Coordinates of C-alpha atoms in Angstrom, one line a residue:
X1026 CA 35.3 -70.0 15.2
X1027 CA 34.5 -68.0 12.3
X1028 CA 32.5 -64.9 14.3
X1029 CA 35.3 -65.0 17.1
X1030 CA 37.6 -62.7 15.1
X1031 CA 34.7 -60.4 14.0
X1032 CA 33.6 -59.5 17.5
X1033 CA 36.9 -57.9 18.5
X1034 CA 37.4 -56.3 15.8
X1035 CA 33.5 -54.4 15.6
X1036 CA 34.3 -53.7 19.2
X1037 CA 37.5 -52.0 18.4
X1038 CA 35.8 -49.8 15.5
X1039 CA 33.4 -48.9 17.6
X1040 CA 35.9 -48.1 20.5
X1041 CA 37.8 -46.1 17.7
X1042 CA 34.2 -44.1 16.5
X1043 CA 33.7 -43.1 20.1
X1044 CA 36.6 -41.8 20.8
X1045 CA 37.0 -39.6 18.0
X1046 CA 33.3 -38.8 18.9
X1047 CA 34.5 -38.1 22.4
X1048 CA 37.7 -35.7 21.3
X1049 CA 34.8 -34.3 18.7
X1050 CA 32.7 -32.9 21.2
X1051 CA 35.1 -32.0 23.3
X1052 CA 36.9 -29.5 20.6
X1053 CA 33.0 -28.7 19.8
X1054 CA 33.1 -27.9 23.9
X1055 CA 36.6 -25.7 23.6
X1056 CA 34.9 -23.8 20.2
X1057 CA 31.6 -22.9 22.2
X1058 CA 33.7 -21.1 25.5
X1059 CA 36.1 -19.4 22.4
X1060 CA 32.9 -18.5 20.7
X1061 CA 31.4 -17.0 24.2
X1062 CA 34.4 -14.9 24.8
X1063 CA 34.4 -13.4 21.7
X1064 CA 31.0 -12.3 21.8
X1065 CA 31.3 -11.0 25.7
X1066 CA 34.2 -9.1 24.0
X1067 CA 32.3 -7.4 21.2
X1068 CA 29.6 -7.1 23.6
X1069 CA 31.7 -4.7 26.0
X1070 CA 32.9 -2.6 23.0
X1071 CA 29.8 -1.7 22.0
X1072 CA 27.9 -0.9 24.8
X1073 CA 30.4 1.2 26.2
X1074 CA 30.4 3.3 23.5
X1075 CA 26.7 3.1 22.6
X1076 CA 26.0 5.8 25.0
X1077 CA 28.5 7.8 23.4
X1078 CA 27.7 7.9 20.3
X1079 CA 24.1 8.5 21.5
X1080 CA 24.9 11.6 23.7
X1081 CA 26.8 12.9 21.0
X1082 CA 24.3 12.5 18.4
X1083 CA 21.6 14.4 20.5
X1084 CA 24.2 17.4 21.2
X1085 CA 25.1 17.5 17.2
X1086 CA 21.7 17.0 16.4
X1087 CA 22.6 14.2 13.9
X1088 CA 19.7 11.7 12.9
X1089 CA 22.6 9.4 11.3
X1090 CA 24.7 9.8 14.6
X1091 CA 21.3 8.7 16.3
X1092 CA 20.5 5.5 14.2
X1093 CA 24.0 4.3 14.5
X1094 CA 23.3 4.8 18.0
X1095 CA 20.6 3.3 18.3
X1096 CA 22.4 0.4 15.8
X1097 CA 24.6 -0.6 18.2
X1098 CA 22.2 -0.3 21.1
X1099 CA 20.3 -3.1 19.1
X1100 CA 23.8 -5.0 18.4
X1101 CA 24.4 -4.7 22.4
X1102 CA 21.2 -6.0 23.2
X1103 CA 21.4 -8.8 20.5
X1104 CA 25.2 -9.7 21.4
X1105 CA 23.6 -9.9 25.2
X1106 CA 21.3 -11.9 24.1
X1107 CA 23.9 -14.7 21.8
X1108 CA 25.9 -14.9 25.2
X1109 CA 22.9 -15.6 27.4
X1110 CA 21.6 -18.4 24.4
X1111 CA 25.4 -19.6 24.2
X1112 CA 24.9 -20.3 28.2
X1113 CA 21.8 -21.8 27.8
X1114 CA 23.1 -24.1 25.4
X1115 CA 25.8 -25.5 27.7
X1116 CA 23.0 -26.9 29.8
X1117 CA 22.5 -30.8 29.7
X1118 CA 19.6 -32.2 28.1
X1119 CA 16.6 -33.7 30.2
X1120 CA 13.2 -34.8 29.7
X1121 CA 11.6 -32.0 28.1
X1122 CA 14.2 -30.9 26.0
X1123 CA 16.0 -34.1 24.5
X1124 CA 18.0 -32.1 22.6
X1125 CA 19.5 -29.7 25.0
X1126 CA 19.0 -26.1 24.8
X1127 CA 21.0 -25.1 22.0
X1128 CA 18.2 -23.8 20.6
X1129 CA 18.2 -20.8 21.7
X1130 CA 21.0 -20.0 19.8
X1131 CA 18.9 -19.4 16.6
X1132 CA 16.2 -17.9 18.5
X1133 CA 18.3 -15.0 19.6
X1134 CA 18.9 -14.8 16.4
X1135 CA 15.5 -14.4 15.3
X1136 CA 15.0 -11.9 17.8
X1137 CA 17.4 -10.3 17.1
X1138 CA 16.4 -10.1 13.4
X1139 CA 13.5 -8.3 14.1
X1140 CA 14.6 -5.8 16.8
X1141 CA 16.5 -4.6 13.2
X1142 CA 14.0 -4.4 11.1
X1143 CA 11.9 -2.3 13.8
X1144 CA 14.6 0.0 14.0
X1145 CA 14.9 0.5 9.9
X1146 CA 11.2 1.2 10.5
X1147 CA 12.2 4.7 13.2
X1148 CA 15.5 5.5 11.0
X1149 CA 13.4 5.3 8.0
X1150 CA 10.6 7.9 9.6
X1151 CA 13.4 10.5 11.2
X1152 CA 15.2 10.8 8.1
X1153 CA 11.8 11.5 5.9
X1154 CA 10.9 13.7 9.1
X1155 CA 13.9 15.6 8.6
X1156 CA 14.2 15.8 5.0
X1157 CA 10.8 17.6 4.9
X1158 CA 12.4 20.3 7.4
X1159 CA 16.1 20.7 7.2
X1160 CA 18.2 20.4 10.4
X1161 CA 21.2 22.4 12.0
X1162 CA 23.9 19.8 12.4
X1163 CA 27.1 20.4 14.3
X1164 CA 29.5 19.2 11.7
X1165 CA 33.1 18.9 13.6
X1166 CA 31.1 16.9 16.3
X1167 CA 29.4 14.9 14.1
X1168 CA 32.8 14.0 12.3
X1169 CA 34.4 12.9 15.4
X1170 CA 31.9 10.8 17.1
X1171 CA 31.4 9.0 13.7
X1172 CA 35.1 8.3 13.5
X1173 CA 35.3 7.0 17.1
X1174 CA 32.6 5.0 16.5
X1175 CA 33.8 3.4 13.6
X1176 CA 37.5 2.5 15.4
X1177 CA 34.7 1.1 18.2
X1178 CA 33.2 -1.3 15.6
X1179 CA 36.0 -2.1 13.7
X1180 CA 37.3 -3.3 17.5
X1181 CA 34.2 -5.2 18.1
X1182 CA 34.8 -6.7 14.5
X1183 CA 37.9 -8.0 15.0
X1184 CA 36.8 -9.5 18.4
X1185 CA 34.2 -12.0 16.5
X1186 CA 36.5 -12.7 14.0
X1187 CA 36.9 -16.3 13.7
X1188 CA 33.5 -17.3 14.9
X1189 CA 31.2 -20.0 12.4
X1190 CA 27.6 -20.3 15.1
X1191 CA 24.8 -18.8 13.5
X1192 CA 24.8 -16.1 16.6
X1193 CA 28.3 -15.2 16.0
X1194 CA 27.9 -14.8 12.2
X1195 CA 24.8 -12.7 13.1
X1196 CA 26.7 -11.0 15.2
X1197 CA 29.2 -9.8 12.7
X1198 CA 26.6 -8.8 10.3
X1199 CA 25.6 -6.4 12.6
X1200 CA 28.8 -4.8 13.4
X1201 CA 29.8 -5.0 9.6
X1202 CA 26.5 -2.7 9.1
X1203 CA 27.4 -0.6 12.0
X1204 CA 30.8 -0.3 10.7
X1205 CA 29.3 0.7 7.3
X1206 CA 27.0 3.2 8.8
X1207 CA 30.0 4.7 11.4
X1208 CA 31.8 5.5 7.5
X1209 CA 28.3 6.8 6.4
X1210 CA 27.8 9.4 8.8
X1211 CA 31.9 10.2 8.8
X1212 CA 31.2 11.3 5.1
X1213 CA 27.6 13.1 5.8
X1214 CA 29.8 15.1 8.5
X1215 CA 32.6 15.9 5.9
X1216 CA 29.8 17.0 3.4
X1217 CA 28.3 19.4 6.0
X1218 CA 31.6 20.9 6.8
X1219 CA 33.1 21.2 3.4
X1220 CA 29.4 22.3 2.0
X1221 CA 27.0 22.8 4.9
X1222 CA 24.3 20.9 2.9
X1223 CA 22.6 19.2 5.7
X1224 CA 20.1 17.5 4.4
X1225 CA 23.3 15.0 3.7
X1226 CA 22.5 14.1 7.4
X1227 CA 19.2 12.1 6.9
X1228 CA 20.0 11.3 3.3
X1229 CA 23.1 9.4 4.3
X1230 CA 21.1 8.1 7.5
X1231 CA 18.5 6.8 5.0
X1232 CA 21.7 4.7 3.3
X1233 CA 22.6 3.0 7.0
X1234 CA 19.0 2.1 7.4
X1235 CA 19.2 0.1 3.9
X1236 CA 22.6 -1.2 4.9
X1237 CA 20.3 -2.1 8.8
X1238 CA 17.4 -4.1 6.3
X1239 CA 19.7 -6.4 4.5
X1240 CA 21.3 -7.8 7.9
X1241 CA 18.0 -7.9 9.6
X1242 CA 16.6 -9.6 6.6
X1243 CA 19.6 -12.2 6.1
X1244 CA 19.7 -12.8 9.9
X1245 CA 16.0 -13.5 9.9
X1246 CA 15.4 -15.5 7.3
X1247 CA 18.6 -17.7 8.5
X1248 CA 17.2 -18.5 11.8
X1249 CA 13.7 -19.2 11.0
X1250 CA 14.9 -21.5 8.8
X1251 CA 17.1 -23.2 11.4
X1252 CA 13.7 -23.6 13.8
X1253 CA 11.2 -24.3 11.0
X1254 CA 13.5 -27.0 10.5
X1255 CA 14.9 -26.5 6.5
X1256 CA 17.6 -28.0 5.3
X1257 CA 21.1 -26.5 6.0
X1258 CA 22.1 -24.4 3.4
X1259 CA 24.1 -25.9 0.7
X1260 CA 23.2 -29.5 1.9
X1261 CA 21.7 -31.4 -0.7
X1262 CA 19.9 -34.0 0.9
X1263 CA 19.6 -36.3 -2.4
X1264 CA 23.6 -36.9 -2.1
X1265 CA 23.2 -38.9 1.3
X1266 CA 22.0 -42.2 -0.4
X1267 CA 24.8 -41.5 -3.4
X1268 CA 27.8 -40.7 -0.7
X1269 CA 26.3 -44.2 1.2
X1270 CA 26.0 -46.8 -1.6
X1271 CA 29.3 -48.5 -2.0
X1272 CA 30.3 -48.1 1.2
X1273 CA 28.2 -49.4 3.4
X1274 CA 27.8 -53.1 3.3
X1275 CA 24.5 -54.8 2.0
X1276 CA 22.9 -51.3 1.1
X1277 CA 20.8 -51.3 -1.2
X1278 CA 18.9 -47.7 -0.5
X1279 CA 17.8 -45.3 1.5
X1280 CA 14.8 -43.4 2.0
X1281 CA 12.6 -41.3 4.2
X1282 CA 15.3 -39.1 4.8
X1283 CA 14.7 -36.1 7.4
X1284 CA 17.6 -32.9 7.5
X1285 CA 18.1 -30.4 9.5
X1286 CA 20.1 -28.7 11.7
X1287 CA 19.7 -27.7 15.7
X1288 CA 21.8 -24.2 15.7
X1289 CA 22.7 -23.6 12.2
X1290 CA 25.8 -25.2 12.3
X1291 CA 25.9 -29.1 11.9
X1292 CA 23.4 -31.3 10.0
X1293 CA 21.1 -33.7 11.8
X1294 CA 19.8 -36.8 9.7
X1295 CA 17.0 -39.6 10.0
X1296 CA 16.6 -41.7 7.8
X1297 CA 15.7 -45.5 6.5
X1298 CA 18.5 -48.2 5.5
X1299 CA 17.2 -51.0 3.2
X1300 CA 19.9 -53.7 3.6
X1301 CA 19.8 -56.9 1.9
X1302 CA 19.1 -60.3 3.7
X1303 CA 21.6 -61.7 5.7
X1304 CA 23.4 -58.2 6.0
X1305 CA 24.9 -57.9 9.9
X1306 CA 23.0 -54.7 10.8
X1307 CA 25.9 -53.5 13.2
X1308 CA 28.6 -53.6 10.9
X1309 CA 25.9 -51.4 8.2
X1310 CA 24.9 -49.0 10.9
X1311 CA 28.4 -48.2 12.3
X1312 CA 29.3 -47.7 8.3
X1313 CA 26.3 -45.2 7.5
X1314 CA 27.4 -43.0 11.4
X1315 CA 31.2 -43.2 10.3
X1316 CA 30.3 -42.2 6.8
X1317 CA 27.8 -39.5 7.2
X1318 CA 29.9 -37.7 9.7
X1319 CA 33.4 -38.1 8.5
X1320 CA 32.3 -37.3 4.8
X1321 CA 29.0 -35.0 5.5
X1322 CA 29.3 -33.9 8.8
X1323 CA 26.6 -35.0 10.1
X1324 CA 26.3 -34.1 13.8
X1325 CA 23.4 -37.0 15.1
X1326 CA 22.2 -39.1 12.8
X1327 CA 19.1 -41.7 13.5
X1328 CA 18.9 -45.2 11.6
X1329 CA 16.5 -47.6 10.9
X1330 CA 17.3 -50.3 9.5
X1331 CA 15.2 -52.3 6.8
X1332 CA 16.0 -56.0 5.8
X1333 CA 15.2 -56.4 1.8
X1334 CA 11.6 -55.2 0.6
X1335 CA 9.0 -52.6 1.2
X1336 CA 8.9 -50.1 3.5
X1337 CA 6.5 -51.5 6.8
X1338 CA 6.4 -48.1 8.5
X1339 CA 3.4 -45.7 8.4
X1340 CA 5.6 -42.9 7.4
X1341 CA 6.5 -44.7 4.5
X1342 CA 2.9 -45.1 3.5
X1343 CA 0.9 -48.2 2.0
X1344 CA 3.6 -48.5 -0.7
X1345 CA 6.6 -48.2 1.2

């Protein structure tokens, strides 16, 4: 008589935790289309005016016209790239990949990060190239493809705005540098016209290629992190057993706790419950789910559960 009430009622909690797991997903669902047309957008921005600024580069003889060019020829092929991975991604898992293909999300990423820092490696060279023998820039040319490129990338900017994936911040950190170098070689043009000092060409070129390192280098170490498995940034994993205790019934600890994250975005968790004896193990587990995703949001979380006393797995070692 006692347990009759108590079954209903788990049943009903449970009922309640997938449903707002369902309606969760799907919202996740809704922000992964929103997330792919905003990178299509960008995507069709830039590469329509990547030849531009390329031809018109090569007729004003520009270096810094040429590695913004080149820039957003990288940024188009690494936008390309984040909307073939967000495709990927919507494919269901199966037996090879458990987890679905969402990793490829951070993998573009990573390849994306070091298509940059091969092109910092030809800006760099040109520029040095060019200091050493000073070139003839067409100035007014210069000046206007630079300003059309920057209206091009502050379009593409605002496109992605409102994007949190890892490939759509990435994303914006390489139109923010391309924005920063269409403003850099606006200013090298004005120099040349108002002093004809060209060497501000490659000297200002030398600026976007610095501006080029520090989003390949922040994109890069991001998404290696993501697939060597770190812990999310600003997760601190030693909060997990303090945000449980108190609020799960019969817990007495955790440990062997495992964090990371699948695209960059969401925390997963694995880790081991001690509970104490003659603790009801569903009514612990649904308590640690509900409470590391509502309060850590935790995407997929694995639990073992322990009764009172050492650890008996091998990963806990002879001690537990």
């Amino acid at each position: 008589m006692t347990d009759r009430p108590r079954g209903p009622d788990h049943s009903l909690h449970l009922h309640q935790e997938t449903g707002a797991r369902h309606s969760h997903d799907h919202g996740h669902h809704h922000g992964r289309e929103r997330g792919g047309r905003r990178l299509i957008t960008a995507l069709i921005i830039l590469g329509s005016f990547t030849l531009i600024e390329a031809v018109g580069g090569y007729f004003a003889n520009s270096i810094a016209l040429l590695a913004e060019a080149a820039h957003m020829l990288a940024d188009s092929a690494s936008l390309l790239l984040a909307v073939i991975a967000v495709r990927a991604a919507r494919r269901p898992a199966d037996a090879r990949r458990t987890y679905g293909h969402r990793r490829y999300q951070p993998l573009a990423a990573f390849v994306n990060g070091q298509l940059l820092l091969l092109l910092t490696v030809w800006v760099v060279y040109e520029a040095v190239r060019r200091l050493l023998q000073a070139p003839v820039v067409n100035g007014p040319l210069m000046l206007a493809i630079a300003v059309l490129g920057g209206v091009a990338n502050l379009a593409a900017l605002l496109a992605l705005s409102g994007g949190h994936s890892l490939n759509e911040r990435s994303a914006r950190a390489h139109v923010m540098s391309d924005l920063l170098g269409s403003a850099a070689a606006s200013v090298a043009a004005i120099i040349i016209l108002l002093t004809g000092w060209t060497l501000a060409d490659p000297l200002l070129s030398l600026l976007i290629s610095a501006l080029i390192l520090r989003s390949a280098w922040a994109i890069t170490r991001e998404s290696a992190d993501v697939l060597l498995e770190g812990v999310p940034a600003g997760f601190d994993v030693t909060h997990i057993e303090a945000e449980l205790r108190g609020h799960v019934p019969g817990l007495i600890g955790v440990h062997h706790v495992h964090v990371w994250t699948i695209t960059g975005e969401r925390p997963t968790v694995t880790l081991h419950a001690n509970l104490a004896r003659g603790t009801a193990h569903g009514d612990a587990l649904s308590a640690i789910h509900v409470r590391l995703r509502e309060r850590l949001n935790v995407e997929h979380a694995t639990v073992q559960i322990e009764e009172e006393g050492p650890c008996q797995t091998p990963e806990c070692g002879p001690h537990g």
